[in-house]
Amino acid sequence: MRRFKWNVLISLCLFTGLLGGCGEQSVEPTVGSTPLQIDMIVKKKDGEYWNTVKLGAEVAAKEFNVKLNFLGPDSETDIKGQIKLMEASIKADRDAIILAASDYMALAQVTDQAIGIPVIGMDSEVASARPVAFVGANNYASGQLAAERLTALTGPEADIGIVNFVKGARNADQRIEGLMDYLARFPGISIVETAYCGSDQELAYRQAAAMLKRHPELDAIVGLSGEAGLGAGRAVREAGLVSKVKIVTFDSPPAVMEMLQEGTVQATVIQNPFSNGYLAVKQAVEYIQGMDVPDRTDTGTKLIDLNNMMWPENQKQLFPFVR
């Protein structure tokens, strides 16, 4: 595999509001004459979130002369499919692999096999010592952020349902852990049911609808992914309970933003998928060139509601673009 050792000092001012604005000076990876071959293996090859990750990754790939292969199964629950993609990338001896692991434990063994190939973790971690860096949100803190807003909406006594996404995914586990730890401060709050929708919006809808029937006293539902929130929002709307059941969710697909504007969803915790994709590729190139990369890069989260969704700094993150 190719390994470059050149360094160059240039000024950095990229994607204000998305990547932190302008620094004074920063060491940037150089652009080699031969493209680096980097595979980015994500949980699902399409969808609003992953399309934005891909957009950021493609910008970095163009900037740093990378031949980027954006790969993923059709479903976030296709763990075996993601393992096969990892096996193929290792066999192809790529210059680097960027992995958003669908399952923290199940992807560990195949990741361990990437000997001599730098692995960058992105979005969700894997139980392997092989990754040299991780780029993504602090999902525990994100769960706490959602819980803080939830309790402000419901008060200290409430019955709450949770719709999570993929059981075993590290970020899913961390979000619910942060949520539950925060809610433990309130003895009057009861979690009546927790469901896992596998990032399937239709399944999330059926789960939330059943939850509403089984628990007519329900005060709120937390959707720990965009698909979970959309399914829950549809169920609450169709049950005629918009004024009663509060919803806090994650991510910012257009349909979630519409539900926010109409009052079905009260708040959503957004990540920075553009930066996740961009910085994962950038750090892969830096590592290949012998530069130091941080062990962890927190790309941040924000809580968006009807009051702040139109703020200019939030618009840049909700609707990313490249200047």
Coordinates of C-alpha atoms in Angstrom, one line a residue:
M1 CA 0.0 0.0 0.0
R2 CA 1.1 3.6 -0.6
R3 CA 2.3 5.7 2.3
F4 CA 3.3 9.3 1.8
K5 CA 5.4 11.4 4.2
W6 CA 5.2 14.9 2.9
N7 CA 3.8 17.8 5.0
V8 CA 2.8 21.3 4.0
L9 CA 1.7 24.3 6.1
I10 CA -1.3 26.1 4.8
S11 CA -4.1 28.2 6.1
L12 CA -7.4 26.5 6.9
C13 CA -10.7 28.1 6.3
L14 CA -13.3 25.5 5.2
F15 CA -17.0 25.3 5.5
T16 CA -17.6 28.0 8.2
G17 CA -20.1 26.7 10.7
L18 CA -19.7 23.1 9.6
L19 CA -16.0 22.4 10.3
G20 CA -15.4 25.1 13.0
G21 CA -14.5 28.1 10.8
C22 CA -11.1 29.5 10.3
G23 CA -8.1 28.7 12.3
E24 CA -4.8 30.6 12.2
Q25 CA -2.6 28.0 10.6
S26 CA -2.9 24.2 10.3
V27 CA -0.9 21.4 8.9
E28 CA -2.8 20.0 5.9
P29 CA -2.3 16.7 4.2
T30 CA -0.7 17.0 0.8
V31 CA -2.2 15.9 -2.5
G32 CA -0.3 13.0 -4.1
S33 CA -0.1 12.3 -7.8
T34 CA -1.6 8.9 -7.4
P35 CA -5.1 8.7 -5.9
L36 CA -5.4 7.0 -2.5
Q37 CA -7.9 4.1 -2.5
I38 CA -10.2 4.5 0.5
D39 CA -13.3 2.5 1.3
M40 CA -16.0 4.1 3.5
I41 CA -18.3 1.4 4.8
V42 CA -21.5 2.8 6.4
K43 CA -24.5 1.2 8.0
K44 CA -26.8 1.9 5.0
K45 CA -25.9 3.0 1.5
D46 CA -28.8 5.5 1.2
G47 CA -31.0 7.7 3.4
E48 CA -30.9 11.4 4.3
Y49 CA -28.2 11.1 7.0
W50 CA -25.9 8.8 5.0
N51 CA -26.3 10.9 1.8
T52 CA -25.0 13.9 3.8
V53 CA -22.1 11.8 5.1
K54 CA -21.3 10.9 1.5
L55 CA -21.5 14.5 0.4
G56 CA -18.9 15.5 3.0
A57 CA -16.7 12.5 2.2
E58 CA -16.8 13.3 -1.5
V59 CA -15.7 16.9 -0.9
A60 CA -12.7 15.7 1.1
A61 CA -12.0 13.0 -1.5
K62 CA -11.9 15.6 -4.3
E63 CA -9.7 17.9 -2.2
F64 CA -7.1 15.3 -1.3
N65 CA -7.1 13.1 -4.5
V66 CA -8.8 10.1 -3.0
K67 CA -10.6 7.4 -5.0
L68 CA -13.5 7.0 -2.5
N69 CA -15.7 3.9 -2.6
F70 CA -18.8 4.6 -0.6
L71 CA -20.3 1.2 0.5
G72 CA -23.1 -0.1 2.6
P73 CA -25.8 -2.7 2.8
D74 CA -29.5 -2.0 2.0
S75 CA -30.5 -2.1 5.7
E76 CA -28.8 -1.0 9.0
T77 CA -29.8 -4.4 10.4
D78 CA -27.8 -6.3 7.7
I79 CA -24.8 -7.0 9.9
K80 CA -23.6 -9.9 7.8
G81 CA -23.7 -7.7 4.7
Q82 CA -21.5 -5.1 6.4
I83 CA -19.1 -7.8 7.6
K84 CA -18.8 -9.0 3.9
L85 CA -18.0 -5.5 2.8
M86 CA -15.3 -5.3 5.4
E87 CA -13.8 -8.6 4.3
A88 CA -13.8 -7.4 0.6
S89 CA -12.1 -4.1 1.5
I90 CA -9.4 -6.0 3.5
K91 CA -8.8 -8.4 0.6
A92 CA -8.5 -5.5 -1.8
D93 CA -5.8 -4.1 0.5
R94 CA -7.1 -0.5 0.5
D95 CA -5.0 2.4 1.7
A96 CA -7.5 2.9 4.5
I97 CA -11.0 1.9 5.6
I98 CA -13.5 4.1 7.2
L99 CA -16.1 2.1 9.2
A100 CA -19.5 3.1 10.7
A101 CA -20.1 -0.2 12.5
S102 CA -23.7 -1.4 12.6
D103 CA -23.0 -3.6 15.6
Y104 CA -20.4 -2.8 18.2
M105 CA -19.5 -6.5 18.9
A106 CA -20.3 -8.2 15.6
L107 CA -17.9 -6.1 13.5
A108 CA -15.0 -6.5 16.0
Q109 CA -13.5 -9.7 14.6
V110 CA -13.4 -8.6 11.0
T111 CA -12.0 -5.2 12.0
D112 CA -9.2 -7.0 13.9
Q113 CA -8.3 -8.6 10.6
A114 CA -7.4 -5.3 8.9
I115 CA -3.7 -5.7 9.7
G116 CA -1.6 -3.1 8.0
I117 CA -4.7 -1.1 6.9
P118 CA -5.6 2.1 8.8
V119 CA -9.2 1.9 10.1
I120 CA -11.0 5.2 11.0
G121 CA -14.1 4.7 13.0
M122 CA -17.0 7.1 12.1
D123 CA -20.5 7.7 13.6
S124 CA -20.5 4.6 15.7
E125 CA -17.6 2.6 17.3
V126 CA -16.5 -1.0 17.1
A127 CA -15.1 -3.2 19.8
S128 CA -11.7 -3.5 18.3
A129 CA -8.3 -1.9 19.0
R130 CA -7.6 -1.6 15.3
P131 CA -9.2 1.8 14.6
V132 CA -6.6 4.6 14.8
A133 CA -9.2 7.4 15.3
F134 CA -12.9 8.0 15.7
V135 CA -14.9 10.8 14.2
G136 CA -18.5 11.4 15.3
A137 CA -20.9 12.8 17.9
N138 CA -20.7 12.2 21.7
N139 CA -23.8 10.0 21.7
Y140 CA -24.0 9.7 25.5
A141 CA -24.1 13.5 25.8
S142 CA -26.7 13.6 23.0
G143 CA -29.0 11.3 24.9
Q144 CA -28.7 13.6 27.9
L145 CA -29.5 16.6 25.8
A146 CA -32.7 14.8 24.5
A147 CA -33.7 13.9 28.1
E148 CA -33.1 17.4 29.4
R149 CA -35.6 18.8 26.8
L150 CA -38.0 16.0 27.4
T151 CA -38.3 16.7 31.1
A152 CA -38.7 20.4 30.4
L153 CA -41.7 19.4 28.2
T154 CA -43.3 16.8 30.5
G155 CA -42.4 18.0 33.9
P156 CA -40.9 15.7 36.6
E157 CA -43.8 13.2 36.5
A158 CA -44.5 11.5 33.2
D159 CA -44.9 8.1 31.4
I160 CA -42.5 7.9 28.5
G161 CA -42.0 5.5 25.6
I162 CA -38.7 5.0 23.7
V163 CA -38.2 4.0 20.1
N164 CA -34.6 3.2 19.5
F165 CA -33.0 2.1 16.2
V166 CA -30.5 -0.8 15.9
K167 CA -29.9 -2.9 19.0
G168 CA -26.2 -3.5 19.4
A169 CA -25.1 -0.4 17.6
R170 CA -22.8 1.6 19.8
N171 CA -24.4 4.9 19.2
A172 CA -27.9 3.5 19.9
D173 CA -26.6 2.1 23.2
Q174 CA -24.9 5.3 24.2
R175 CA -27.9 7.5 23.4
I176 CA -30.2 5.4 25.5
E177 CA -27.7 5.2 28.3
G178 CA -27.3 9.0 28.4
L179 CA -31.1 9.3 28.3
M180 CA -31.8 6.9 31.1
D181 CA -29.0 8.3 33.3
Y182 CA -30.5 11.7 33.1
L183 CA -34.1 10.5 33.6
A184 CA -33.0 8.6 36.7
R185 CA -32.9 12.0 38.5
F186 CA -36.7 12.1 38.3
P187 CA -38.4 9.4 40.4
G188 CA -41.8 10.4 39.0
I189 CA -40.8 9.6 35.4
S190 CA -41.5 6.0 34.2
I191 CA -40.2 4.4 31.1
V192 CA -43.3 2.2 30.1
E193 CA -41.8 0.6 27.0
T194 CA -38.7 0.5 24.8
A195 CA -38.8 -0.7 21.2
Y196 CA -36.1 -1.1 18.5
C197 CA -37.2 -0.3 15.0
G198 CA -34.0 -1.3 13.1
S199 CA -33.9 2.2 11.5
D200 CA -37.1 1.2 9.7
Q201 CA -39.6 4.0 9.7
E202 CA -42.6 1.8 9.0
L203 CA -41.7 -0.5 11.8
A204 CA -41.2 2.5 14.1
Y205 CA -44.7 3.7 13.2
R206 CA -46.3 0.3 14.1
Q207 CA -44.4 0.1 17.3
A208 CA -45.4 3.6 18.4
A209 CA -49.0 3.0 17.4
A210 CA -49.1 -0.2 19.5
M211 CA -47.4 1.7 22.3
L212 CA -50.1 4.4 22.3
K213 CA -52.8 1.7 22.5
R214 CA -51.2 -0.2 25.3
H215 CA -50.4 2.9 27.3
P216 CA -53.2 5.5 26.9
E217 CA -51.6 7.5 29.7
L218 CA -48.4 8.1 27.7
D219 CA -47.1 11.6 27.9
A220 CA -44.1 11.5 25.5
I221 CA -42.1 9.4 23.0
V222 CA -38.4 9.7 22.4
G223 CA -37.2 8.6 18.9
L224 CA -33.5 8.0 19.1
S225 CA -33.1 8.2 15.3
G226 CA -34.7 10.1 12.5
E227 CA -36.6 7.1 11.3
A228 CA -37.8 6.3 14.9
G229 CA -39.0 9.9 15.3
L230 CA -40.8 10.0 12.0
G231 CA -42.6 6.7 12.7
A232 CA -43.6 7.9 16.2
G233 CA -44.8 11.3 14.8
R234 CA -47.0 9.6 12.3
A235 CA -48.5 7.4 15.0
V236 CA -49.2 10.3 17.3
R237 CA -50.7 12.4 14.6
E238 CA -53.0 9.6 13.3
A239 CA -54.1 8.9 16.9
G240 CA -55.1 12.6 17.3
L241 CA -52.8 13.0 20.2
V242 CA -50.5 15.8 19.0
S243 CA -51.6 18.1 21.8
K244 CA -51.0 15.5 24.4
V245 CA -48.0 13.3 23.5
K246 CA -44.7 15.2 23.2
I247 CA -42.0 13.9 20.8
V248 CA -38.2 14.5 21.0
T249 CA -36.2 12.8 18.3
F250 CA -32.8 12.9 16.5
D251 CA -31.5 14.1 13.1
S252 CA -33.0 16.5 10.6
P253 CA -34.5 14.8 7.5
P254 CA -37.0 17.2 5.8
A255 CA -40.0 15.3 7.1
V256 CA -38.8 15.7 10.7
M257 CA -38.4 19.4 10.1
E258 CA -41.9 19.6 8.7
M259 CA -43.2 17.8 11.8
L260 CA -41.3 20.3 14.0
Q261 CA -42.9 23.2 12.2
E262 CA -46.4 21.7 12.5
G263 CA -46.0 20.9 16.2
T264 CA -46.0 17.1 16.0
V265 CA -42.3 17.0 17.1
Q266 CA -41.2 19.5 19.8
A267 CA -37.4 19.1 19.4
T268 CA -34.7 17.2 17.6
V269 CA -31.1 16.6 18.4
I270 CA -29.0 17.0 15.2
Q271 CA -25.6 15.7 14.4
N272 CA -23.1 16.9 11.8
P273 CA -23.0 14.2 9.2
F274 CA -21.3 16.4 6.6
S275 CA -18.4 16.9 9.0
N276 CA -18.3 13.2 9.9
G277 CA -17.8 12.3 6.3
Y278 CA -15.3 15.1 5.5
L279 CA -13.2 14.7 8.6
A280 CA -13.1 10.9 8.4
V281 CA -11.6 11.0 4.9
K282 CA -9.2 13.9 5.8
Q283 CA -7.9 12.1 8.9
A284 CA -7.5 8.9 6.9
V285 CA -5.2 10.8 4.5
E286 CA -3.4 12.4 7.3
Y287 CA -2.6 9.1 9.0
I288 CA -1.5 7.5 5.7
Q289 CA 0.9 10.5 5.3
G290 CA 2.4 9.9 8.8
M291 CA 0.7 12.9 10.4
D292 CA -0.7 12.8 13.9
V293 CA -4.5 12.5 14.1
P294 CA -6.6 12.8 17.3
D295 CA -7.9 9.7 18.9
R296 CA -11.4 11.2 19.0
T297 CA -13.0 14.0 17.1
D298 CA -16.3 15.1 18.5
T299 CA -18.3 16.7 15.6
G300 CA -20.9 18.0 18.0
T301 CA -24.7 18.0 18.4
K302 CA -27.3 20.6 18.8
L303 CA -30.9 20.6 20.0
I304 CA -33.2 22.2 17.5
D305 CA -36.7 23.4 18.1
L306 CA -39.2 25.9 16.5
N307 CA -37.4 28.8 18.2
N308 CA -33.9 28.3 16.9
M309 CA -34.3 26.3 13.7
M310 CA -34.1 29.5 11.5
W311 CA -31.0 30.8 13.2
P312 CA -28.3 31.3 10.5
E313 CA -25.7 29.1 12.2
N314 CA -28.3 26.3 12.6
Q315 CA -29.5 26.6 9.0
K316 CA -25.9 25.8 7.8
Q317 CA -26.0 22.6 9.8
L318 CA -29.6 21.6 8.9
F319 CA -29.0 22.3 5.2
P320 CA -25.3 21.8 4.5
F321 CA -23.8 23.2 1.4
V322 CA -20.3 23.7 0.0
R323 CA -19.1 27.2 -0.9

